PDB file of C-alpha atoms in Angstrom:
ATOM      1  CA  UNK A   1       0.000   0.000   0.000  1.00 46.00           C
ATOM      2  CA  UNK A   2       1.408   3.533  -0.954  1.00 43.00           C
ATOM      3  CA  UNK A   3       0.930   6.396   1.610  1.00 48.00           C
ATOM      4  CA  UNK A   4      -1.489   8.832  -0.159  1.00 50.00           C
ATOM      5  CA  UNK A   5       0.261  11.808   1.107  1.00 58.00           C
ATOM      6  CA  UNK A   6       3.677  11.185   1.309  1.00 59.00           C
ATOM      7  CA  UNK A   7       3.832   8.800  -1.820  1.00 56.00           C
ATOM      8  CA  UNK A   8       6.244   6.210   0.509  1.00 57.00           C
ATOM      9  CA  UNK A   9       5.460   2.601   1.748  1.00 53.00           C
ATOM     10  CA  UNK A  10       2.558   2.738   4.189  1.00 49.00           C
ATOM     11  CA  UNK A  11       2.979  -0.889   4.525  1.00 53.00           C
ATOM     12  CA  UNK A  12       3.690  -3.880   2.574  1.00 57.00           C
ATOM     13  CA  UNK A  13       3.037  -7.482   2.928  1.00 64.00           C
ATOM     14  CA  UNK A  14       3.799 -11.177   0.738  1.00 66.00           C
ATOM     15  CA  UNK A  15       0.982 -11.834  -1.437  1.00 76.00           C
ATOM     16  CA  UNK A  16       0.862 -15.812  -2.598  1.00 78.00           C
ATOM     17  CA  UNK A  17      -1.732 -18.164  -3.681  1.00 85.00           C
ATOM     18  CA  UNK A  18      -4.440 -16.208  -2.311  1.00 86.00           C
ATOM     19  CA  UNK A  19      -3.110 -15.729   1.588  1.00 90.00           C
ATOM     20  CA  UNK A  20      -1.871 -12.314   2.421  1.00 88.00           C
ATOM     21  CA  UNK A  21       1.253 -13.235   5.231  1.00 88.00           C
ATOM     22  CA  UNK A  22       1.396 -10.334   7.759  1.00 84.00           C
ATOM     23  CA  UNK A  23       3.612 -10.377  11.382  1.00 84.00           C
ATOM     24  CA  UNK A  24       1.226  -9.748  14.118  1.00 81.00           C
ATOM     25  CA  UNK A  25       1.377  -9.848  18.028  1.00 77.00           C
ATOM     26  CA  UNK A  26      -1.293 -11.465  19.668  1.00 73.00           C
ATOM     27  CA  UNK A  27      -3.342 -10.166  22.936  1.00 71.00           C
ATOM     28  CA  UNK A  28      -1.182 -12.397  24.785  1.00 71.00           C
ATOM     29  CA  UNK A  29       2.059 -10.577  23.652  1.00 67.00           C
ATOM     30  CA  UNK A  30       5.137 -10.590  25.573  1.00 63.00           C
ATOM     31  CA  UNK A  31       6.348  -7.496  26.129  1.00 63.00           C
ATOM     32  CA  UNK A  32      10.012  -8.443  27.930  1.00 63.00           C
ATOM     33  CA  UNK A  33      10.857  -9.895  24.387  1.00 61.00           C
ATOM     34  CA  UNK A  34      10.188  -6.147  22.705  1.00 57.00           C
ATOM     35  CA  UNK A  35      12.012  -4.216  25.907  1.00 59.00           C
ATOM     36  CA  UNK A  36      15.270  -5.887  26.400  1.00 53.00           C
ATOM     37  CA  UNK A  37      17.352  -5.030  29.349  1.00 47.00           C
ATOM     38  CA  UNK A  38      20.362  -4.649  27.442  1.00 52.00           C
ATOM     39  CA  UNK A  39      18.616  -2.812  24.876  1.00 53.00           C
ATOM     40  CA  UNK A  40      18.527   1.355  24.408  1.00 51.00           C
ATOM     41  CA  UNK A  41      15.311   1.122  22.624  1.00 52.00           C
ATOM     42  CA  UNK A  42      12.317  -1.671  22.525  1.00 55.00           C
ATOM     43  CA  UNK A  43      12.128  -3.370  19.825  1.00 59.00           C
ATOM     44  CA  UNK A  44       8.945  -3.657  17.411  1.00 64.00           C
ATOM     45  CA  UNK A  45       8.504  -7.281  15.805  1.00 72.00           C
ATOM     46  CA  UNK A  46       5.933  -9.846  15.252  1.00 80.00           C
ATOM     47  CA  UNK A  47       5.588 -12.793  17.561  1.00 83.00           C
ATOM     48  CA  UNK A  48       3.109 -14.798  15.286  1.00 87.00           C
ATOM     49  CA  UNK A  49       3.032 -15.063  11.289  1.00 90.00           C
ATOM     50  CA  UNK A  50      -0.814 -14.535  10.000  1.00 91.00           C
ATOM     51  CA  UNK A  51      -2.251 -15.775   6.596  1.00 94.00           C
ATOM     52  CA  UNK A  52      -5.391 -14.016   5.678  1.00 91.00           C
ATOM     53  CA  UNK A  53      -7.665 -14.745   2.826  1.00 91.00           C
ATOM     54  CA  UNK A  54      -7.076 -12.293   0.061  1.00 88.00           C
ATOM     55  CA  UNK A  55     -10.753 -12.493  -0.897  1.00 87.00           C
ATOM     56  CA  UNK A  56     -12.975 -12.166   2.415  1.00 90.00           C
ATOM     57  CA  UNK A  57      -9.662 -11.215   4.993  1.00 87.00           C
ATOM     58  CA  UNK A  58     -10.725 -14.414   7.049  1.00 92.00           C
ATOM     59  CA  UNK A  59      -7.765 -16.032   8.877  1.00 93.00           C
ATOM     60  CA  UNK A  60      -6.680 -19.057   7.441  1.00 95.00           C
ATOM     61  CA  UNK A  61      -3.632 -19.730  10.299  1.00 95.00           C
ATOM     62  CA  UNK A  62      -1.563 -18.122  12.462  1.00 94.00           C
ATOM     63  CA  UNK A  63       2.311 -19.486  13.528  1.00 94.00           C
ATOM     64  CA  UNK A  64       4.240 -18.600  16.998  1.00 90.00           C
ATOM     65  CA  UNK A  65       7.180 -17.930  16.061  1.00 88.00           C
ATOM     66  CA  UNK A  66       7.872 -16.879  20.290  1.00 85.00           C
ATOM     67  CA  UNK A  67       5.898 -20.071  21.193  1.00 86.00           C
ATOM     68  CA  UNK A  68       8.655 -22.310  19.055  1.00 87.00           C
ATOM     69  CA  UNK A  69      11.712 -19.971  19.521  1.00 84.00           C
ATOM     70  CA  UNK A  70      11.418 -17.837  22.034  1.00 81.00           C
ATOM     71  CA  UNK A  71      12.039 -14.715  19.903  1.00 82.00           C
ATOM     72  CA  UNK A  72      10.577 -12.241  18.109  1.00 79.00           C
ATOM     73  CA  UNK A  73      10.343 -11.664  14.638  1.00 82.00           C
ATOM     74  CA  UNK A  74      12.650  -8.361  12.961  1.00 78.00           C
ATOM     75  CA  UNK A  75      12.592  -6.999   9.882  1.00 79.00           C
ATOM     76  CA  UNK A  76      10.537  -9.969   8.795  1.00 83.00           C
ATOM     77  CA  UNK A  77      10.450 -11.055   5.116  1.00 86.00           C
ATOM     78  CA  UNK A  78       8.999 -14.197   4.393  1.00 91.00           C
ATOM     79  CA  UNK A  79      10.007 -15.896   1.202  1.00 93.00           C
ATOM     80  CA  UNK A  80       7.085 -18.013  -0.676  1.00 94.00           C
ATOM     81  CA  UNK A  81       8.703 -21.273  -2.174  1.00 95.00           C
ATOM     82  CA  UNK A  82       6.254 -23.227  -3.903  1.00 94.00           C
ATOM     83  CA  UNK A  83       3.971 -24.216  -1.570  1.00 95.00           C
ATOM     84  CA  UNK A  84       5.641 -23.596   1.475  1.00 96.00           C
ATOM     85  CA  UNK A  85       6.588 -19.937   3.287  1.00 96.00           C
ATOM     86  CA  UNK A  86      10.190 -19.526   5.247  1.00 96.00           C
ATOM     87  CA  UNK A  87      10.345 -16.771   7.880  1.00 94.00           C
ATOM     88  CA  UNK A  88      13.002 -15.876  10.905  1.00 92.00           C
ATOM     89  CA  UNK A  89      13.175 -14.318  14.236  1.00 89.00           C
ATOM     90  CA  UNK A  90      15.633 -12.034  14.859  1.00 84.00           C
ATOM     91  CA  UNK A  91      18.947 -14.284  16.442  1.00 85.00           C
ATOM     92  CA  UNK A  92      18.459 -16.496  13.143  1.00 88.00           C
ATOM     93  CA  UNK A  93      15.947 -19.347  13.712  1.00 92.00           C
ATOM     94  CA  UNK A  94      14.828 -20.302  10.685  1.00 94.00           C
ATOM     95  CA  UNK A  95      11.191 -21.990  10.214  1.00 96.00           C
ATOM     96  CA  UNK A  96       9.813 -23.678   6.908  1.00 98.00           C
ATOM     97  CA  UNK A  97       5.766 -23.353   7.039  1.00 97.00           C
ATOM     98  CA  UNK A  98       3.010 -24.980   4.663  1.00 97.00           C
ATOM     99  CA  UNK A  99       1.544 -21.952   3.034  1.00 95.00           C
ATOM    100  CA  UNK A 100      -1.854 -24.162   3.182  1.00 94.00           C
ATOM    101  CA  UNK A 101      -2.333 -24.370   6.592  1.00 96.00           C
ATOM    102  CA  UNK A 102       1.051 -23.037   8.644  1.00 96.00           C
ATOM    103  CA  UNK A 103       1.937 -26.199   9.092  1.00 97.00           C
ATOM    104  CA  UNK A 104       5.542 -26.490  10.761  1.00 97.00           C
ATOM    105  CA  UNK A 105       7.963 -28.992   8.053  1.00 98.00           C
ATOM    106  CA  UNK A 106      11.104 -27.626  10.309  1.00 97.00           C
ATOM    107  CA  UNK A 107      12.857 -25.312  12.259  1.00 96.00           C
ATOM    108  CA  UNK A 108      16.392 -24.907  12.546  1.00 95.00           C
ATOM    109  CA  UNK A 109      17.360 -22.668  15.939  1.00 91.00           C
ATOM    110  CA  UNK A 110      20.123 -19.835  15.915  1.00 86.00           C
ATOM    111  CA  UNK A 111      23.175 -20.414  16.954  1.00 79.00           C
ATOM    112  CA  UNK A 112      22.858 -18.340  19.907  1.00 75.00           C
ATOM    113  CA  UNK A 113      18.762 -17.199  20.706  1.00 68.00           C
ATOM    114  CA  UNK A 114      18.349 -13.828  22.146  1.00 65.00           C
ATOM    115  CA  UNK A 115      20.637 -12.348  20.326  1.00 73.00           C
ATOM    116  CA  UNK A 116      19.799  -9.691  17.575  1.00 73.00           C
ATOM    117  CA  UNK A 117      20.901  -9.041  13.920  1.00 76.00           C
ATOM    118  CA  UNK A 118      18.663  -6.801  11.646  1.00 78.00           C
ATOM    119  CA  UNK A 119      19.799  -9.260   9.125  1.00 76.00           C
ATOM    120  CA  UNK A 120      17.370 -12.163   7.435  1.00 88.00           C
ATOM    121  CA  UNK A 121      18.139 -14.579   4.840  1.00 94.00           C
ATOM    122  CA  UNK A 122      18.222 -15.105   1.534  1.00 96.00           C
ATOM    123  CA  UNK A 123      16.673 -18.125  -0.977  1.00 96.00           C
ATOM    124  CA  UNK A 124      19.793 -19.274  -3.734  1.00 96.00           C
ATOM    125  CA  UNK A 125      18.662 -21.037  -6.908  1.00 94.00           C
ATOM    126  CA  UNK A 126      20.645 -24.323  -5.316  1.00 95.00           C
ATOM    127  CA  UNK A 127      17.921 -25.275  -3.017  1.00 96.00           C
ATOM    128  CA  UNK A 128      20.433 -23.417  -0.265  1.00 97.00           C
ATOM    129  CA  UNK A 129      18.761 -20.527   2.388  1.00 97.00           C
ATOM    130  CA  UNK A 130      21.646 -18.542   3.536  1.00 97.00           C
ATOM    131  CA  UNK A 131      20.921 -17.045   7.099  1.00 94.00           C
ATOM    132  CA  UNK A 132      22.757 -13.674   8.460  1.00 91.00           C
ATOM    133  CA  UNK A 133      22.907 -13.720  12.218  1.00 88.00           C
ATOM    134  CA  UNK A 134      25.034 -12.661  15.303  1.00 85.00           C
ATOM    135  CA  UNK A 135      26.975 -13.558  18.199  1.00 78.00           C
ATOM    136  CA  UNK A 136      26.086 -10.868  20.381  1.00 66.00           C
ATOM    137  CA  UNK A 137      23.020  -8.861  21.964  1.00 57.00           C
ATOM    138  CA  UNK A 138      21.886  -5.616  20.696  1.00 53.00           C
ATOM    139  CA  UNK A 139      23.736  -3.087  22.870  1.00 53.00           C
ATOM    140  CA  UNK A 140      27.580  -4.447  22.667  1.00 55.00           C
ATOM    141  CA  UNK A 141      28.072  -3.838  18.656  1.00 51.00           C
ATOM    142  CA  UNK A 142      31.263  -6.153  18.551  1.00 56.00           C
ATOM    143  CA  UNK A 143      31.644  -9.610  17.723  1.00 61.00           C
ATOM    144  CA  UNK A 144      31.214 -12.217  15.339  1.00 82.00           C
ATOM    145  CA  UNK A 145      29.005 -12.681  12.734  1.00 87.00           C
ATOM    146  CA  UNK A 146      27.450 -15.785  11.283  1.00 90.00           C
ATOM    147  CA  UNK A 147      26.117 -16.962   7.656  1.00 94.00           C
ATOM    148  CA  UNK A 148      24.480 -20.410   7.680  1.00 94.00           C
ATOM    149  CA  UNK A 149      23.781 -22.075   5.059  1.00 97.00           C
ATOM    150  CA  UNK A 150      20.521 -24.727   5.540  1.00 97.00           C
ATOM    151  CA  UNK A 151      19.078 -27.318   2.853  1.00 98.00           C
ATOM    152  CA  UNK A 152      15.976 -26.046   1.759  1.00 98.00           C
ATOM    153  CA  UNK A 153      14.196 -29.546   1.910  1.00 97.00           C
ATOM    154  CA  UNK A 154      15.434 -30.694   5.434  1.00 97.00           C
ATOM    155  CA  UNK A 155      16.557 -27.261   7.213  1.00 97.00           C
ATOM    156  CA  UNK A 156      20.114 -29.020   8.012  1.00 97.00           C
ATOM    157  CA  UNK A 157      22.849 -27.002   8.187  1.00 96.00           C
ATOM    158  CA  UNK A 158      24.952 -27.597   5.719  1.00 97.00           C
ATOM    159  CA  UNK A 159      28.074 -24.772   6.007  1.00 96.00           C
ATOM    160  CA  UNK A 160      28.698 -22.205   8.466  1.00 92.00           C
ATOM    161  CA  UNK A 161      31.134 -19.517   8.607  1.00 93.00           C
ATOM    162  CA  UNK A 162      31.845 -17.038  11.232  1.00 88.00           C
ATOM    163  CA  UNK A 163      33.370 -13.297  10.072  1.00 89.00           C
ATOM    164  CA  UNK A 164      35.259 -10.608  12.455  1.00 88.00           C
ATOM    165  CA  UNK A 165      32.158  -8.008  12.153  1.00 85.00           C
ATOM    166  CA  UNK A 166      28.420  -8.241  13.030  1.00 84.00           C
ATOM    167  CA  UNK A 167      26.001  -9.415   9.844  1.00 87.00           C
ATOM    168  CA  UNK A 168      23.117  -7.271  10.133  1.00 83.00           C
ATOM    169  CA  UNK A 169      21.607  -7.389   6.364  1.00 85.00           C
ATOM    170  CA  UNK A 170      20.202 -10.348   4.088  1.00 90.00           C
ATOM    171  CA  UNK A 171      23.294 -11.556   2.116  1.00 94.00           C
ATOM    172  CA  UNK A 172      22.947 -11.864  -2.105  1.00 94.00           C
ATOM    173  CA  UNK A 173      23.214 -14.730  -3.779  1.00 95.00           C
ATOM    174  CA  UNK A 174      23.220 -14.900  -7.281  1.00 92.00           C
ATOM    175  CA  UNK A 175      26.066 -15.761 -10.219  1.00 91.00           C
ATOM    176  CA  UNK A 176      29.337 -13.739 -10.696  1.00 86.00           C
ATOM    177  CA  UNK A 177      28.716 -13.759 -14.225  1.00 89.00           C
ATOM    178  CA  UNK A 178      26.001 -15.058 -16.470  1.00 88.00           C
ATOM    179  CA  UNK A 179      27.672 -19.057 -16.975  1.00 86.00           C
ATOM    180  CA  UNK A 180      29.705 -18.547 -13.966  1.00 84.00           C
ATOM    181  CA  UNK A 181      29.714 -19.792 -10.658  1.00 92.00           C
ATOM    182  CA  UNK A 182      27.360 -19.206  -7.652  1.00 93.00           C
ATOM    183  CA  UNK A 183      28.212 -16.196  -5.166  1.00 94.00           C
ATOM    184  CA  UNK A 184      26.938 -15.714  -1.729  1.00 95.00           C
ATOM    185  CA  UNK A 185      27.598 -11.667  -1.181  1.00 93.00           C
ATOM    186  CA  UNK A 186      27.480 -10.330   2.757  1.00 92.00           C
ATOM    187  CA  UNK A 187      27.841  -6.694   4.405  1.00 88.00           C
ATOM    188  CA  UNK A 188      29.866  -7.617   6.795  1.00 87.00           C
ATOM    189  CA  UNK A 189      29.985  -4.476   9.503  1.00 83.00           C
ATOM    190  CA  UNK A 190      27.999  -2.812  12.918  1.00 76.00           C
ATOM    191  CA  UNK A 191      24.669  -1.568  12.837  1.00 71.00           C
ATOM    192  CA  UNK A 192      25.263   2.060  14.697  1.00 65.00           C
ATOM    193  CA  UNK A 193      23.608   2.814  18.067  1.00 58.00           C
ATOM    194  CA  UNK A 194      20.863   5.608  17.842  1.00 49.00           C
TER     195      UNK A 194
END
């Protein structure tokens, strides 16, 4: 949706086979999880994924992602593979979902929950989901950063590697040239404190 006045984003959402996916929080919200300790500012994520009917705006299913990780969702962007939806929280727990009916097919926890990394993850056209994610909470801004790579069927890891700066956005993937080989790009680097 397009703001009428200022001609920006007023909100967006994935569209796919007829569900609209949307973060929510629920009444039963947990609001320790969005006001960390170590934190200079609460955070604002979803705790649930929602799939609404395009056509009548019904709920079709709803997923906890706090209920199966114990974190919140950040900078949430769910990626629709065929008939199935992938979404993380925000220390790099990665969850494969039937788009039908939310269905859980696996999850694969971060390396180290409760931490935070405004990064995500990214799909590659090898059936690979390459995850961004941190070694460290929100307020100390040094440490390692960590890209996982997980088999898109299964949700195994299947290659890890650790850099000497915070990951904090999705990496690219994509070839280095049109016939040549497959490259997994990362911004390797702090996000600053407000």
């Amino acid at each position: 949706r397009i703001g009428i006045n200022s001609g920006g984003d007023a909100w967006s959402a994935a569209v796919a086979k007829g569900l609209v996916l949307l973060p929510a929080t629920s009444e039963n919200w947990h609001p320790e999880l969005h006001a960390r300790a170590d934190g200079p500012m609460p955070f604002v994520g979803g705790e649930e994924m929602v799939a609404l009917s395009i056509s009548d705006g019904s709920e079709r299913w709803r997923y906890s992602m706090v209920n199966r990780s114990g974190d919140i969702m950040y900078n949430v962007a769910p990626a629709v593979i065929g008939d199935h939806v992938l979404i993380s929280d925000m220390s790099g727990t990665l969850v494969k979902l039937s788009l039908q009916d939310g269905e859980e097919i696996w999850l694969s926890r971060a390396v180290t929950p409760g931490t935070f990394s405004t990064g995500g993850f990214a799909v590659g056209p090898n059936n690979l989901v390459y995850v961004a994610s941190n070694y460290w909470t929100f307020i100390k801004c040094e440490g390692l950063g960590i890209l996982r790579a997980h088999d898109l069927e299964t949700g195994k890891v299947v290659w890890n590697r650790t850099f000497p700066n915070s990951l904090n956005v999705a990496p690219a993937v994509g070839p280095v040239t049109a016939a040549g080989p497959l490259a997994v790009v990362v911004a390797a680097g702090h996000n600053p404190n407000p």
